[in-house]
PDB file of C-alpha atoms in Angstrom:
ATOM      1  CA  MET A   1      83.249 239.045-227.557  1.00 48.00           C
ATOM      2  CA  ARG A   2      82.947 240.553-230.983  1.00 53.00           C
ATOM      3  CA  PHE A   3      82.465 237.157-232.567  1.00 51.00           C
ATOM      4  CA  ARG A   4      79.631 236.303-230.229  1.00 54.00           C
ATOM      5  CA  GLY A   5      77.840 239.593-231.005  1.00 49.00           C
ATOM      6  CA  TYR A   6      78.117 238.867-234.716  1.00 52.00           C
ATOM      7  CA  VAL A   7      76.634 235.387-234.275  1.00 52.00           C
ATOM      8  CA  SER A   8      73.844 236.754-232.090  1.00 61.00           C
ATOM      9  CA  VAL A   9      72.842 239.375-234.636  1.00 61.00           C
ATOM     10  CA  ARG A  10      72.970 236.848-237.436  1.00 65.00           C
ATOM     11  CA  GLY A  11      71.057 234.330-235.318  1.00 61.00           C
ATOM     12  CA  LEU A  12      68.440 236.928-234.479  1.00 56.00           C
ATOM     13  CA  ALA A  13      68.082 237.827-238.150  1.00 57.00           C
ATOM     14  CA  ILE A  14      67.536 234.161-239.054  1.00 67.00           C
ATOM     15  CA  VAL A  15      64.969 233.734-236.257  1.00 61.00           C
ATOM     16  CA  ALA A  16      63.171 236.944-237.327  1.00 57.00           C
ATOM     17  CA  LEU A  17      63.099 235.750-240.946  1.00 59.00           C
ATOM     18  CA  ALA A  18      61.728 232.348-239.879  1.00 58.00           C
ATOM     19  CA  LEU A  19      59.029 233.987-237.758  1.00 59.00           C
ATOM     20  CA  THR A  20      58.058 236.240-240.659  1.00 65.00           C
ATOM     21  CA  ILE A  21      57.698 233.248-242.960  1.00 67.00           C
ATOM     22  CA  VAL A  22      55.593 231.378-240.381  1.00 56.00           C
ATOM     23  CA  ALA A  23      53.389 234.446-239.767  1.00 55.00           C
ATOM     24  CA  ALA A  24      52.827 234.886-243.517  1.00 59.00           C
ATOM     25  CA  GLY A  25      51.782 231.244-243.761  1.00 61.00           C
ATOM     26  CA  VAL A  26      49.359 231.619-240.847  1.00 53.00           C
ATOM     27  CA  VAL A  27      47.812 234.736-242.403  1.00 52.00           C
ATOM     28  CA  ALA A  28      47.465 233.021-245.797  1.00 54.00           C
ATOM     29  CA  TYR A  29      45.816 229.981-244.163  1.00 60.00           C
ATOM     30  CA  SER A  30      43.472 232.212-242.178  1.00 58.00           C
ATOM     31  CA  VAL A  31      42.403 234.122-245.293  1.00 52.00           C
ATOM     32  CA  ARG A  32      41.794 230.879-247.240  1.00 60.00           C
ATOM     33  CA  ARG A  33      39.787 229.437-244.339  1.00 58.00           C
ATOM     34  CA  THR A  34      37.660 232.594-244.010  1.00 56.00           C
ATOM     35  CA  ILE A  35      36.877 232.611-247.721  1.00 59.00           C
ATOM     36  CA  SER A  36      36.058 228.893-247.595  1.00 54.00           C
ATOM     37  CA  LEU A  37      33.713 229.313-244.604  1.00 51.00           C
ATOM     38  CA  ARG A  38      31.932 232.253-246.216  1.00 51.00           C
ATOM     39  CA  SER A  39      31.281 230.275-249.370  1.00 52.00           C
ATOM     40  CA  GLN A  40      29.838 227.396-247.302  1.00 54.00           C
ATOM     41  CA  ARG A  41      27.285 229.530-245.455  1.00 51.00           C
ATOM     42  CA  PRO A  42      23.686 228.932-246.487  1.00 51.00           C
ATOM     43  CA  ALA A  43      21.916 231.659-248.401  1.00 54.00           C
ATOM     44  CA  ALA A  44      20.237 234.361-246.368  1.00 59.00           C
ATOM     45  CA  PRO A  45      16.539 233.844-245.733  1.00 66.00           C
ATOM     46  CA  LYS A  46      14.355 235.427-248.380  1.00 87.00           C
ATOM     47  CA  GLY A  47      10.819 235.367-249.601  1.00 96.00           C
ATOM     48  CA  ILE A  48       7.407 234.709-248.129  1.00 97.00           C
ATOM     49  CA  ILE A  49       5.662 231.410-247.529  1.00 96.00           C
ATOM     50  CA  ALA A  50       1.863 231.783-247.411  1.00 96.00           C
ATOM     51  CA  LEU A  51       0.209 228.987-245.428  1.00 94.00           C
ATOM     52  CA  SER A  52      -3.264 230.226-246.312  1.00 93.00           C
ATOM     53  CA  PRO A  53      -4.924 230.296-249.735  1.00 95.00           C
ATOM     54  CA  ALA A  54      -6.548 233.623-248.821  1.00 95.00           C
ATOM     55  CA  LEU A  55      -3.198 235.230-247.961  1.00 96.00           C
ATOM     56  CA  THR A  56      -1.676 233.784-251.136  1.00 96.00           C
ATOM     57  CA  ASP A  57      -4.480 235.449-253.133  1.00 96.00           C
ATOM     58  CA  LEU A  58      -3.942 238.762-251.356  1.00 96.00           C
ATOM     59  CA  LEU A  59      -0.190 238.699-251.974  1.00 97.00           C
ATOM     60  CA  PHE A  60      -0.671 238.106-255.700  1.00 97.00           C
ATOM     61  CA  GLN A  61      -3.513 240.652-255.962  1.00 96.00           C
ATOM     62  CA  MET A  62      -1.379 243.328-254.342  1.00 95.00           C
ATOM     63  CA  GLY A  63       1.535 242.668-256.730  1.00 95.00           C
ATOM     64  CA  ALA A  64       3.846 240.850-254.300  1.00 96.00           C
ATOM     65  CA  GLY A  65       3.545 237.440-255.943  1.00 96.00           C
ATOM     66  CA  ASP A  66       7.197 237.493-257.004  1.00 95.00           C
ATOM     67  CA  GLN A  67       8.162 237.350-253.312  1.00 96.00           C
ATOM     68  CA  VAL A  68       6.060 234.253-252.632  1.00 97.00           C
ATOM     69  CA  ILE A  69       8.354 231.218-252.521  1.00 97.00           C
ATOM     70  CA  GLY A  70       5.918 228.620-251.153  1.00 97.00           C
ATOM     71  CA  VAL A  71       2.159 228.235-250.738  1.00 96.00           C
ATOM     72  CA  ALA A  72      -0.425 226.160-248.919  1.00 93.00           C
ATOM     73  CA  GLY A  73      -2.291 223.378-250.611  1.00 90.00           C
ATOM     74  CA  TYR A  74      -5.551 224.533-252.239  1.00 92.00           C
ATOM     75  CA  SER A  75      -3.996 227.892-253.180  1.00 95.00           C
ATOM     76  CA  HIS A  76      -5.080 229.138-256.600  1.00 94.00           C
ATOM     77  CA  LEU A  77      -2.274 230.939-258.373  1.00 97.00           C
ATOM     78  CA  PRO A  78      -2.609 233.249-261.359  1.00 96.00           C
ATOM     79  CA  PRO A  79      -2.189 231.627-264.788  1.00 96.00           C
ATOM     80  CA  GLY A  80       1.434 230.872-265.573  1.00 96.00           C
ATOM     81  CA  GLN A  81       2.498 230.941-261.916  1.00 96.00           C
ATOM     82  CA  SER A  82       3.643 227.961-259.860  1.00 96.00           C
ATOM     83  CA  ARG A  83       5.098 227.670-256.387  1.00 97.00           C
ATOM     84  CA  PRO A  84       6.116 224.734-254.206  1.00 96.00           C
ATOM     85  CA  ILE A  85       3.322 223.485-251.956  1.00 94.00           C
ATOM     86  CA  VAL A  86       4.564 223.341-248.373  1.00 94.00           C
ATOM     87  CA  GLY A  87       1.473 221.982-246.651  1.00 84.00           C
ATOM     88  CA  ASP A  88      -1.200 224.043-244.932  1.00 71.00           C
ATOM     89  CA  TYR A  89      -1.931 225.413-241.504  1.00 64.00           C
ATOM     90  CA  LEU A  90      -2.973 221.976-240.205  1.00 66.00           C
ATOM     91  CA  ARG A  91      -0.308 219.834-241.844  1.00 68.00           C
ATOM     92  CA  GLY A  92       2.577 222.155-242.463  1.00 67.00           C
ATOM     93  CA  GLY A  93       5.597 220.731-244.185  1.00 87.00           C
ATOM     94  CA  ARG A  94       8.410 221.474-241.752  1.00 91.00           C
ATOM     95  CA  GLU A  95      11.101 220.078-244.052  1.00 92.00           C
ATOM     96  CA  GLN A  96       9.788 221.965-247.092  1.00 93.00           C
ATOM     97  CA  ILE A  97       9.644 225.214-245.119  1.00 94.00           C
ATOM     98  CA  LEU A  98      13.174 224.761-243.804  1.00 95.00           C
ATOM     99  CA  ARG A  99      14.458 223.905-247.294  1.00 94.00           C
ATOM    100  CA  LEU A 100      12.990 227.119-248.743  1.00 95.00           C
ATOM    101  CA  ARG A 101      14.488 229.295-245.942  1.00 94.00           C
ATOM    102  CA  PRO A 102      11.767 231.977-245.906  1.00 96.00           C
ATOM    103  CA  ALA A 103      12.232 235.411-244.390  1.00 95.00           C
ATOM    104  CA  VAL A 104       8.665 235.114-243.097  1.00 97.00           C
ATOM    105  CA  VAL A 105       5.754 232.671-242.992  1.00 95.00           C
ATOM    106  CA  VAL A 106       2.298 234.257-243.111  1.00 96.00           C
ATOM    107  CA  THR A 107      -0.730 232.360-241.889  1.00 94.00           C
ATOM    108  CA  GLN A 108      -4.284 232.891-240.693  1.00 94.00           C
ATOM    109  CA  PHE A 109      -4.036 230.443-237.837  1.00 90.00           C
ATOM    110  CA  ASP A 110      -1.639 229.188-235.200  1.00 88.00           C
ATOM    111  CA  ASN A 111      -0.419 225.676-234.472  1.00 88.00           C
ATOM    112  CA  GLU A 112       2.415 223.835-232.765  1.00 90.00           C
ATOM    113  CA  LEU A 113       4.497 223.566-235.965  1.00 90.00           C
ATOM    114  CA  LEU A 114       4.523 227.342-236.366  1.00 91.00           C
ATOM    115  CA  ARG A 115       5.460 227.860-232.721  1.00 94.00           C
ATOM    116  CA  GLN A 116       8.305 225.333-233.155  1.00 94.00           C
ATOM    117  CA  LEU A 117       9.563 227.097-236.288  1.00 93.00           C
ATOM    118  CA  GLU A 118       9.665 230.365-234.383  1.00 95.00           C
ATOM    119  CA  ARG A 119      11.212 228.915-231.244  1.00 96.00           C
ATOM    120  CA  ASP A 120      13.650 226.349-232.642  1.00 95.00           C
ATOM    121  CA  GLU A 121      14.458 227.611-236.135  1.00 95.00           C
ATOM    122  CA  HIS A 122      14.048 231.368-235.522  1.00 95.00           C
ATOM    123  CA  ILE A 123      11.736 231.735-238.506  1.00 95.00           C
ATOM    124  CA  ARG A 124       9.480 234.764-238.378  1.00 96.00           C
ATOM    125  CA  VAL A 125       5.787 233.825-238.408  1.00 96.00           C
ATOM    126  CA  GLU A 126       3.054 236.445-238.873  1.00 96.00           C
ATOM    127  CA  ARG A 127      -0.505 235.469-237.991  1.00 96.00           C
ATOM    128  CA  MET A 128      -3.308 237.342-239.717  1.00 96.00           C
ATOM    129  CA  PRO A 129      -6.838 236.210-239.010  1.00 94.00           C
ATOM    130  CA  ILE A 130      -9.193 237.009-241.867  1.00 94.00           C
ATOM    131  CA  GLU A 131     -12.774 236.804-240.692  1.00 94.00           C
ATOM    132  CA  THR A 132     -14.139 240.281-241.337  1.00 94.00           C
ATOM    133  CA  LEU A 133     -13.644 243.090-243.828  1.00 92.00           C
ATOM    134  CA  ALA A 134     -11.662 244.947-241.158  1.00 94.00           C
ATOM    135  CA  ASP A 135      -9.394 241.885-240.834  1.00 95.00           C
ATOM    136  CA  ILE A 136      -8.788 241.924-244.593  1.00 94.00           C
ATOM    137  CA  ARG A 137      -7.854 245.607-244.473  1.00 94.00           C
ATOM    138  CA  ARG A 138      -5.425 244.986-241.590  1.00 95.00           C
ATOM    139  CA  ALA A 139      -3.927 241.969-243.385  1.00 96.00           C
ATOM    140  CA  LEU A 140      -3.387 243.977-246.580  1.00 96.00           C
ATOM    141  CA  LEU A 141      -1.549 246.722-244.706  1.00 95.00           C
ATOM    142  CA  GLU A 142       0.516 244.170-242.772  1.00 96.00           C
ATOM    143  CA  LEU A 143       1.405 242.353-246.005  1.00 96.00           C
ATOM    144  CA  ASP A 144       2.505 245.720-247.434  1.00 94.00           C
ATOM    145  CA  ARG A 145       4.863 246.137-244.489  1.00 94.00           C
ATOM    146  CA  ILE A 146       6.239 242.608-244.949  1.00 95.00           C
ATOM    147  CA  ALA A 147       6.568 242.810-248.743  1.00 94.00           C
ATOM    148  CA  GLY A 148       7.821 246.383-248.761  1.00 93.00           C
ATOM    149  CA  GLY A 149       5.227 247.718-251.176  1.00 90.00           C
ATOM    150  CA  ASP A 150       2.000 249.636-251.336  1.00 93.00           C
ATOM    151  CA  GLY A 151      -0.215 247.232-253.273  1.00 94.00           C
ATOM    152  CA  GLY A 152      -2.165 246.378-250.126  1.00 93.00           C
ATOM    153  CA  ALA A 153      -2.888 250.037-249.434  1.00 94.00           C
ATOM    154  CA  LYS A 154      -4.126 250.435-253.024  1.00 94.00           C
ATOM    155  CA  LEU A 155      -6.447 247.435-252.626  1.00 93.00           C
ATOM    156  CA  THR A 156      -7.676 248.858-249.320  1.00 93.00           C
ATOM    157  CA  ARG A 157      -8.581 252.121-251.056  1.00 93.00           C
ATOM    158  CA  GLN A 158     -10.452 250.163-253.731  1.00 91.00           C
ATOM    159  CA  ILE A 159     -12.380 248.331-251.011  1.00 87.00           C
ATOM    160  CA  ASP A 160     -13.239 251.645-249.364  1.00 89.00           C
ATOM    161  CA  ARG A 161     -14.610 253.056-252.641  1.00 90.00           C
ATOM    162  CA  GLN A 162     -17.003 250.141-253.115  1.00 84.00           C
TER     163      GLN A 162
END
């Protein structure tokens, strides 16, 4: 009886040691896999794509040009500035927009491409019609909210003084 108890304790110790080694290997594999998956994730969305030359102008005038990562054709940028052209509100470049991974797309108009980007790709699209002075004021304040600044409010005050 004593001999059996000794073998059982020794056997249990060997099994416990083996399980510990296996568990350590599983944990090490899990940690390596987690680190590998994190490094493979695409970068978080950032920046603004302006699919309207007027909105591009407003963003640069209000000091948020550094956040603009893509612009519509026919946009006039300040000297020394360049941005990828991603189409315009009629012929948006879906692939270019997806490649740039914007946090938001701002536009004056609506179309099926923009609705698809919102619906299928979960890209935030902000529509800002600019037809009147009141529309410009609203767009400036909305662009402030998007860009996280106060350049639009400053431009609005300048407009009010004139």
